[in-house]
Tab-separated table of C-alpha atoms and ligand atoms in Angstrom:
chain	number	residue	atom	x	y	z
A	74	UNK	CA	10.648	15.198	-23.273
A	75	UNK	CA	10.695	11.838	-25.014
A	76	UNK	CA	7.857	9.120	-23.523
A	77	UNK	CA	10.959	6.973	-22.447
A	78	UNK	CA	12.640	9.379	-20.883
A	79	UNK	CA	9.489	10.735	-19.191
A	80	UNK	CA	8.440	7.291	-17.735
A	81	UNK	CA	12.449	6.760	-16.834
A	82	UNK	CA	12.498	9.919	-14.925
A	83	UNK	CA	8.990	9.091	-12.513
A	84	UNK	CA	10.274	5.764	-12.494
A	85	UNK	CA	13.716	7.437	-10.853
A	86	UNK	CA	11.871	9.902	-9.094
A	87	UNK	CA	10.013	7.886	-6.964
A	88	UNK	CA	12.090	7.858	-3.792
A	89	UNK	CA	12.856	11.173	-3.758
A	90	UNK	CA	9.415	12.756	-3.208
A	91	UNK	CA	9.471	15.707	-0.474
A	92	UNK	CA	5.861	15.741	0.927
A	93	UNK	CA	2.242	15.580	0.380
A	94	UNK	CA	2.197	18.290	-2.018
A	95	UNK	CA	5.290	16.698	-4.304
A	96	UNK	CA	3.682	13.572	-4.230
A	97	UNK	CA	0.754	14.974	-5.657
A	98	UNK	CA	1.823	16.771	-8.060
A	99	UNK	CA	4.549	13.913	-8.925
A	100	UNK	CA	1.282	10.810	-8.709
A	101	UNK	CA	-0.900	12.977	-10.651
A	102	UNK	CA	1.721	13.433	-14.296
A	103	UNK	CA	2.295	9.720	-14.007
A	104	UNK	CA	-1.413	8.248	-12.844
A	105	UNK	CA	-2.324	7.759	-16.281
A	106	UNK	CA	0.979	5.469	-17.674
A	107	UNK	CA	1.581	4.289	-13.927
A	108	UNK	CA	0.440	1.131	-15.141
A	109	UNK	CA	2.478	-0.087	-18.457
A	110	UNK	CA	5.686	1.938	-16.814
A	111	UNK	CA	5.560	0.009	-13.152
A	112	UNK	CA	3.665	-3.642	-14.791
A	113	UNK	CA	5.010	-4.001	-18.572
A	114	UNK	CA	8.383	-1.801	-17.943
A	115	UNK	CA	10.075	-2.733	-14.605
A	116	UNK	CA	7.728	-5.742	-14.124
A	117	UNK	CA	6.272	-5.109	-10.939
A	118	UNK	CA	4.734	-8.025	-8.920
A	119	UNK	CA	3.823	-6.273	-5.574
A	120	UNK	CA	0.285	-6.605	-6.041
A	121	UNK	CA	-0.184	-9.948	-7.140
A	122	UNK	CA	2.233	-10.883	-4.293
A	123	UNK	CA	0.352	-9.472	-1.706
A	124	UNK	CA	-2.939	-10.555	-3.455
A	125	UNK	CA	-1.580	-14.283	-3.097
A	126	UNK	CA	-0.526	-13.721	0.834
A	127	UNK	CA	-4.129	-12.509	1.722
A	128	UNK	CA	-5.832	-15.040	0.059
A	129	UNK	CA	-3.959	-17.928	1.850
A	130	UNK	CA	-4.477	-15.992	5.231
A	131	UNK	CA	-8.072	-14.675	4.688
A	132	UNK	CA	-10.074	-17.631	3.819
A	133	UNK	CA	-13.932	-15.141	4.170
A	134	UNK	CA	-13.840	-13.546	0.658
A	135	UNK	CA	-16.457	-11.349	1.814
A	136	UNK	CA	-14.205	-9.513	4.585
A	137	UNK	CA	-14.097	-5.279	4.389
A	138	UNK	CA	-10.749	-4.437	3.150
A	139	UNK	CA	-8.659	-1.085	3.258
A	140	UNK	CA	-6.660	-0.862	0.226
A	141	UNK	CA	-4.371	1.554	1.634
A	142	UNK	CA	-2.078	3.505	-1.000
A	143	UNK	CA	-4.018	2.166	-3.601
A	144	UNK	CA	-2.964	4.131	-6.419
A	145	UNK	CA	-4.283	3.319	-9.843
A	146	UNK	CA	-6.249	-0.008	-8.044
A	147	UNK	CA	-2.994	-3.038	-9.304
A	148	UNK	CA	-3.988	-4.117	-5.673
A	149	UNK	CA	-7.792	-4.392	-5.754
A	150	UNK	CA	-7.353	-6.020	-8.930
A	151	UNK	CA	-5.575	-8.988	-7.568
A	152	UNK	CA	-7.767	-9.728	-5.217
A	153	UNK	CA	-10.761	-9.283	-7.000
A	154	UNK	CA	-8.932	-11.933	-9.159
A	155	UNK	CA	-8.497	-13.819	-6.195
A	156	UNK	CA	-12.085	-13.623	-5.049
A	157	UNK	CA	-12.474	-10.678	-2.643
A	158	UNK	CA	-15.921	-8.709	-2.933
A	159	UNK	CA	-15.658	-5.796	-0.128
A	160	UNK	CA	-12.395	-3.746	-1.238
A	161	UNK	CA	-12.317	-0.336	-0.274
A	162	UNK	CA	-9.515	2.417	-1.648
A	163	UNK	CA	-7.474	5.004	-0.110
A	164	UNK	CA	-5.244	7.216	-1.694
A	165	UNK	CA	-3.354	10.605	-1.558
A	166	UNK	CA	-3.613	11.463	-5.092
A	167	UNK	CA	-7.161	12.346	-6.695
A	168	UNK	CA	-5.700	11.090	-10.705
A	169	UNK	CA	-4.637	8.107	-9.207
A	170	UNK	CA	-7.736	7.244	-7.595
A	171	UNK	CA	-9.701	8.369	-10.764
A	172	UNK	CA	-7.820	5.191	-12.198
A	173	UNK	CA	-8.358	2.841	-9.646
A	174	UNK	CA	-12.055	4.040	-10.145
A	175	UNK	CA	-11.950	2.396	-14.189
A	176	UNK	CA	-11.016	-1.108	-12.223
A	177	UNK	CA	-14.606	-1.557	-11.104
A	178	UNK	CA	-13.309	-3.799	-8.477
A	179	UNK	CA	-13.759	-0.893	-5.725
A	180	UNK	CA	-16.502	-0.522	-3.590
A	181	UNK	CA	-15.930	3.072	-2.239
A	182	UNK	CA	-12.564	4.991	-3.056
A	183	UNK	CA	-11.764	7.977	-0.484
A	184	UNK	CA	-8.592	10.678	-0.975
A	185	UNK	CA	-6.679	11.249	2.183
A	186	UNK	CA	-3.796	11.103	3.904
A	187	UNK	CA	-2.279	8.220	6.198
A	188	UNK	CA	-0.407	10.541	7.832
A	189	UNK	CA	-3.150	13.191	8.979
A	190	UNK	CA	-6.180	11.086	9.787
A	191	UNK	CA	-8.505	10.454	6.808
A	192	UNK	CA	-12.347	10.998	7.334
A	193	UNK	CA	-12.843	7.044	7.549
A	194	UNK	CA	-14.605	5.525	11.413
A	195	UNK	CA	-12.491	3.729	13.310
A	196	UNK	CA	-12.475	0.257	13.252
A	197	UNK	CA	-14.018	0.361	10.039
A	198	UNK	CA	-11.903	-2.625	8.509
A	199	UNK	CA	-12.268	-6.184	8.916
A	200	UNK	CA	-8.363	-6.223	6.990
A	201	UNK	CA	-6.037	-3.687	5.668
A	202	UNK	CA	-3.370	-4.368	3.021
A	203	UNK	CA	-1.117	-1.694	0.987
A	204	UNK	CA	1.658	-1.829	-1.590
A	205	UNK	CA	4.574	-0.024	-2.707
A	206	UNK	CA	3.475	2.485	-0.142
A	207	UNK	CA	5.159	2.017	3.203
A	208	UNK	CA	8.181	2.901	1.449
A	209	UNK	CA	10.804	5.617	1.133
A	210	UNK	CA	9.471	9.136	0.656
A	211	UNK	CA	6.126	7.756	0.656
A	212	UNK	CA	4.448	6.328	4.204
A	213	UNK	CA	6.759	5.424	7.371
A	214	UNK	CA	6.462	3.890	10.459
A	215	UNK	CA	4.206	5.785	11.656
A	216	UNK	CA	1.605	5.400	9.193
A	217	UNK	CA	1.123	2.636	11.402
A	218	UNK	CA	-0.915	3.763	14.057
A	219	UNK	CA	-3.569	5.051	11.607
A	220	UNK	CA	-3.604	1.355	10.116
A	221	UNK	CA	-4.397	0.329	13.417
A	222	UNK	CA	-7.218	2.694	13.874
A	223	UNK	CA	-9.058	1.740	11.224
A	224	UNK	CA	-8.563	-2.172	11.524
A	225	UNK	CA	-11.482	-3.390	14.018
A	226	UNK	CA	-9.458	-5.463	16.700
A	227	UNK	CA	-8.990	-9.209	15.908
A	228	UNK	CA	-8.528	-8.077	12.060
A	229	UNK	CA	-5.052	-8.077	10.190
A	230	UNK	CA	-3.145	-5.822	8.389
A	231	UNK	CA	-1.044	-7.047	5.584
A	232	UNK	CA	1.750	-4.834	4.640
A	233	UNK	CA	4.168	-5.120	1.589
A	234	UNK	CA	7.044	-2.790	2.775
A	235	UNK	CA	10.420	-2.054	0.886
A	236	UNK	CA	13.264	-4.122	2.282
A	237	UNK	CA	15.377	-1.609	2.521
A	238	UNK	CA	12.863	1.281	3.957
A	239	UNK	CA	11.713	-1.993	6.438
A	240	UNK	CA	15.352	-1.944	8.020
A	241	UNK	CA	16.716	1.839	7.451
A	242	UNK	CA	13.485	3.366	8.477
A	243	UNK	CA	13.388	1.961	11.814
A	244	UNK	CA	10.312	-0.136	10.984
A	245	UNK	CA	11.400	-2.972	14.102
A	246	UNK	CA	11.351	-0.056	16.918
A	247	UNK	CA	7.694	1.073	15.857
A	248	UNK	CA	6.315	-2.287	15.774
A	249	UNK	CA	8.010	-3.392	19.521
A	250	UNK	CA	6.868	-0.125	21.045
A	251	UNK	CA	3.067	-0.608	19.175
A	252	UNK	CA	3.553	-4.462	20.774
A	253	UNK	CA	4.832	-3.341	24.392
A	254	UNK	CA	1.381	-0.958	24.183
A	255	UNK	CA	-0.579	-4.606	23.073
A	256	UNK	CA	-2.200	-2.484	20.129
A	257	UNK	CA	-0.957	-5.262	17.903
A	258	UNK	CA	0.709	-8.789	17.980
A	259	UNK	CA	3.383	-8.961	15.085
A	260	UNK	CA	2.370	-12.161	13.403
A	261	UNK	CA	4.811	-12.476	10.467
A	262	UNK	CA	7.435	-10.823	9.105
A	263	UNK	CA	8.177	-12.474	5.506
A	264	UNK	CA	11.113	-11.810	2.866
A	265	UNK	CA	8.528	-11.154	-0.584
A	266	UNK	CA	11.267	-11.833	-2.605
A	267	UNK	CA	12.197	-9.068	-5.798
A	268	UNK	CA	9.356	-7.174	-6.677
A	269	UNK	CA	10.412	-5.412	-9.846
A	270	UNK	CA	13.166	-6.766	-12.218
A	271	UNK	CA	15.825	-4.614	-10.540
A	272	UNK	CA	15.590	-6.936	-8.173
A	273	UNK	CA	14.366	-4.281	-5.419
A	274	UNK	CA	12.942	-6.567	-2.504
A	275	UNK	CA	9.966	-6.168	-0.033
A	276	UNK	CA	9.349	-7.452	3.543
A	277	UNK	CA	5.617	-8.733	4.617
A	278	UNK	CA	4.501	-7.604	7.682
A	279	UNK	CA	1.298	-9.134	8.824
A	280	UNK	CA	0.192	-7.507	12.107
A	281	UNK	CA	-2.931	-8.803	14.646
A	282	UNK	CA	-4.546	-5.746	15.315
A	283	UNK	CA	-6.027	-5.676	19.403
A	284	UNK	CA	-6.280	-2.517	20.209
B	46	SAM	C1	4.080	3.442	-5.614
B	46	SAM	S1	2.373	3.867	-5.504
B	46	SAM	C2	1.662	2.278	-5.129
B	46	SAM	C3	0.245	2.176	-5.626
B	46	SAM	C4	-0.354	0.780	-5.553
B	46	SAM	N1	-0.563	0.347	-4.185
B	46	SAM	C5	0.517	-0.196	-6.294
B	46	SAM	O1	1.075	-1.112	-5.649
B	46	SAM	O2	0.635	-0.054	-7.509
B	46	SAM	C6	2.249	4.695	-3.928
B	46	SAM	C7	0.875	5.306	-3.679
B	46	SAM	O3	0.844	5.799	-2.330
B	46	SAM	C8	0.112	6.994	-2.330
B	46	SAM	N2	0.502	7.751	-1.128
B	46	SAM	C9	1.701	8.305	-0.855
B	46	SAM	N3	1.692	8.904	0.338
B	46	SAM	C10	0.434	8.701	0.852
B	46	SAM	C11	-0.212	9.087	2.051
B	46	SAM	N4	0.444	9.801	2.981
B	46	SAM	N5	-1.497	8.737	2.245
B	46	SAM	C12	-2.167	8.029	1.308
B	46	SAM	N6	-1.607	7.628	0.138
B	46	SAM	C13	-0.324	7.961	-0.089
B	46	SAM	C14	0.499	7.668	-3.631
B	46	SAM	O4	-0.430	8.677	-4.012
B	46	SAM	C15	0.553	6.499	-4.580
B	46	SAM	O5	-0.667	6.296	-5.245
């Protein structure tokens, strides 16, 4: 297969992943041009978008954040950029985290799943954020409650969702049932605008966590 047509196929792959053990496989052949495909090829601005969000909500640079889904570390990068010091990883995929590892921004990076619990204390997290993950085939709604596990109550999470997964996935019921429960307050729900040059769009949800 030709380079183009390999990055083209992850690239069109990418919502159409059937479990932990697809995505695995599927992260691990693209960790290493992840980068130049998603930044220099569809121009993908998740990252610094969400970078600029926290850093106009989180004025402590010194907070503990989750970087939840952080594949090759795009997201830890932008906020180093932006100032932040405590940025922990989490990821699925062992190649991707081995490239988030050659950011240096990271202060500990830990494989596991959302969806089953990872090995991490509770209330661990002053702040979690997380792109391109709560997303289709990837992390639903209910990757939610673990969010709100490991957020200490009175932090925030900071969630750069897929428009479209956001509304078909039934994102909206999760977060009034998680509210009617008062584990969290849903502070803001923001349009992010496109975040590649397709012009695929993401939703910000920024949740109080009180559990
Ligand atoms: C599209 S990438 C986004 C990576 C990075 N946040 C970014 O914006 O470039 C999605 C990431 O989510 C990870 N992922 C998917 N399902 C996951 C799960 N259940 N638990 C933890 N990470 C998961 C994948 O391994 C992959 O690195």
């Amino acid at each position: 297969m030709s380079d183009d047509r390999e990055r083209r196929s992850h690239f069109e792959r990418l919502y159409t992943l059937e479990g932990p053990a697809d995505a695995e496989a599927f992260y691990a052949d693209w960790a290493a041009t992840y980068d130049a495909d998603m930044l220099e090829r569809h121009g993908y601005r998740g990252p610094a978008l969400l970078a600029d969000l926290v850093a106009e909500r989180v004025p402590d640079r010194r907070a503990w954040i989750l970087d939840i889904g952080c594949g090759t570390g795009l997201v830890g990068v932008e906020l180093a950029a932006r100032g932040f010091v405590h940025v922990d990883g989490l990821d699925l995929v062992q190649a991707m985290l081995d490239r988030a590892s050659r950011t240096g921004v990271y202060h500990r990076l830990l494989k596991g799943n959302l969806l089953q619990r990872p090995a991490v204390n509770a209330d661990r997290y002053d702040h979690a954020v997380s792109a391109g993950t709560f997303t289709h085939a990837h992390v639903g709604p209910d990757g939610l409650d673990e969010v709100v596990r490991l957020v200490r109550p009175g932090g925030r999470a900071f969630l750069l969702c897929n428009a479209g997964a956001f509304v078909d996935d039934g994102y909206g019921e999760k977060l009034e049932r998680m509210t009617r429960l008062h584990l969290i307050t849903l502070a803001e729900t923001l349009d992010a605008g496109p975040l590649l040059d397709d012009g695929r769009r993401g939703t910000f949800v920024v949740l109080d966590v009180h559990r």
